[in-house]
Amino acid sequence: MKIAFIGLGNMGGGMAANLVKAGHEVRAFDLSEAAIAAAKEHGCATFASAAEACEGADAVVSMLPNGAIVKSVITGDVIGKAPKGAVLLDCSTIDVATAREVSLFSQSAGYDMVDAPVSGGIAAANAGTLTFMVGGTEKAFKRAEEILKCMGKAVIHAGQAGNGQAAKICNNMLLAIHMIGTCEAFQMAGKLGLDPQTFFDISSVSSGQCWSMTSYCPVPGVGPTTPADNQYQGGFATALMLKDLRLAMEAAKASGAATPLGSHARELYEAFAVDNGALDFSAIIKTL
Ligand code: NAD
């Protein structure tokens, strides 16, 4: 299949390389010359504009920083340049409203489109083990699924257009809340004289168990190897968690959902990100 790929950054670079490995002809474009050069090394054909990359493509995948850029690229560079009938897959994390607007626009121009944001970071993008949560019609999902499978371990249809983004921000809001809760519990356990390893051994098999505890423990030397064991380098950057929490709070406001803990988590990450945006989000334990 001929697949145009727009946005070859930390995530998109590895994803495009996995499409090449799966035998697809990948037509890549990014504004960054370094990203283009890396894509070339991974076997992508590279182009001077998104519009050129889209010529003759059966599918277009985008992995871009935000909703404004996605809207401008899809409406300005993809629609009308990719052949009518191509399937469009936006894997960026963006706001639900823009995802729905761009999808409607694409459908009315004769393209199937899905929003397909990911769970999993740069390592999962490189390894082809991302989880995709997908919004769009059944037909668009079926077409997108075979492409997404080359880049991930799980591809789940979440319902109508925008529902992939809805699932992503609800999931990440929950992640922020249970990470902060896990950090609080470890700090209090320490103040009460409990050894962190002992608390882990107890809580990880008790009702406080959660992913932030058992798979992504924020305390160095406890549980499996995590960013905490590497001075909180790598992993999922605090700045990206804050981005997702801002999107979640926007969506909560627009939909009238009550999210008092999500809102508090956003405040805590807003303050922490001022000086620590590049650190893994579990480093928030340092502030508690
Ligand atoms: P990144 O900044 O590394 O990559 C984005 C790329 O888009 C850059 O190479 C940039 O040059 C390119 N770009 C920007 N505007 C463009 C345009 N108009 N045309 C072509 N290229 C353009 O970001 P990333 O970490 O790869 O994240 C991409 C998306 O994935 C974001 O929406 C992010 O929220 C989401 N995400 C990231 C992670 C992560 O761990 N990094 C995890 C899950 C989801």
Coordinates of C-alpha atoms and ligand atoms in Angstrom, one line a residue, residues 5-13 15 29-36 49-50 62-70 72-73 77 90-94 117-123 125 130 165 168 172 235-237 239-241 243-244 247, ligand 1:
F5 CA 3.2 9.9 6.6
I6 CA 3.2 13.5 7.9
G7 CA 4.9 14.3 11.2
L8 CA 8.1 12.2 11.8
G9 CA 9.0 13.3 15.3
N10 CA 9.7 11.3 18.4
M11 CA 6.6 9.1 17.8
G12 CA 6.0 9.4 14.0
G13 CA 9.6 8.5 13.1
M15 CA 5.8 4.5 13.4
F29 CA 7.1 14.6 5.1
D30 CA 8.0 16.7 8.1
L31 CA 9.0 20.4 8.5
S32 CA 12.2 19.3 10.2
E33 CA 15.1 18.3 8.0
A34 CA 16.6 16.1 10.6
A35 CA 13.3 14.2 10.9
I36 CA 13.2 13.8 7.1
S49 CA 5.7 19.1 1.0
A50 CA 2.8 17.2 2.6
S62 CA -0.5 12.1 10.6
M63 CA 1.3 12.3 13.9
L64 CA 1.4 16.1 14.7
P65 CA 1.7 18.3 17.8
N66 CA -1.8 19.7 18.2
G67 CA -5.3 20.3 16.8
A68 CA -4.6 23.6 15.0
I69 CA -1.7 22.0 13.1
V70 CA -3.8 18.8 12.3
S72 CA -4.4 23.1 8.8
V73 CA -2.5 20.1 7.4
D77 CA -2.4 19.8 2.4
D90 CA -4.8 11.1 12.5
C91 CA -2.8 9.5 15.4
S92 CA -2.0 12.8 17.1
T93 CA -3.5 13.7 20.5
I94 CA -5.8 16.6 19.9
P117 CA -4.5 8.5 19.2
V118 CA -2.1 6.2 21.0
S119 CA -1.2 4.9 24.4
G120 CA 2.4 4.1 24.8
G121 CA 5.5 6.3 24.4
I122 CA 8.5 6.6 22.1
A123 CA 9.7 3.0 23.0
A125 CA 6.3 3.6 18.8
L130 CA 1.3 1.0 20.7
Q165 CA -9.6 11.3 21.5
K168 CA -7.4 9.0 25.2
N172 CA -4.8 9.9 30.7
G235 CA 9.2 7.7 29.8
F236 CA 6.2 10.1 29.4
A237 CA 7.2 13.7 29.8
A239 CA 4.8 18.5 29.5
L240 CA 2.8 15.9 27.5
M241 CA 0.8 14.8 30.6
K243 CA -1.1 18.8 27.5
D244 CA -3.5 15.9 27.9
L247 CA -7.4 18.8 26.7
Ligands
NAD1 P1 7.3 15.7 18.2 O1 7.3 17.2 18.4 O2 8.5 15.0 18.4 O3 6.9 15.5 16.6 C1 6.0 16.2 15.9 C2 6.5 16.4 14.5 O4 5.6 17.1 13.7 C3 7.8 17.2 14.5 O5 8.9 16.5 13.8 C4 7.5 18.5 13.7 O6 8.5 19.0 12.9 C5 6.3 18.0 12.8 N1 5.4 19.0 12.3 C6 4.9 20.1 13.0 N2 4.1 20.8 12.2 C7 4.1 20.2 11.0 C8 3.6 20.4 9.7 N3 2.7 21.5 9.5 N4 3.8 19.6 8.7 C9 4.7 18.5 8.8 N5 5.3 18.2 10.0 C10 5.0 19.0 11.0 O7 6.0 15.1 19.0 P2 5.8 13.6 19.3 O8 6.3 13.3 20.7 O9 6.2 12.7 18.2 O10 4.2 13.6 19.5 C11 3.3 13.6 18.4 C12 1.9 13.4 18.9 O11 1.8 12.2 19.6 C13 1.4 14.6 19.8 O12 0.1 14.9 19.5 C14 1.6 13.9 21.2 O13 0.7 14.5 22.1 C15 1.2 12.5 20.9 N6 1.8 11.5 21.8 C16 3.1 11.6 22.2 C17 3.6 10.7 23.1 C18 5.1 10.7 23.5 O14 5.5 10.0 24.4 N7 6.0 11.5 22.9 C19 2.8 9.6 23.6 C20 1.5 9.6 23.2 C21 1.0 10.5 22.3

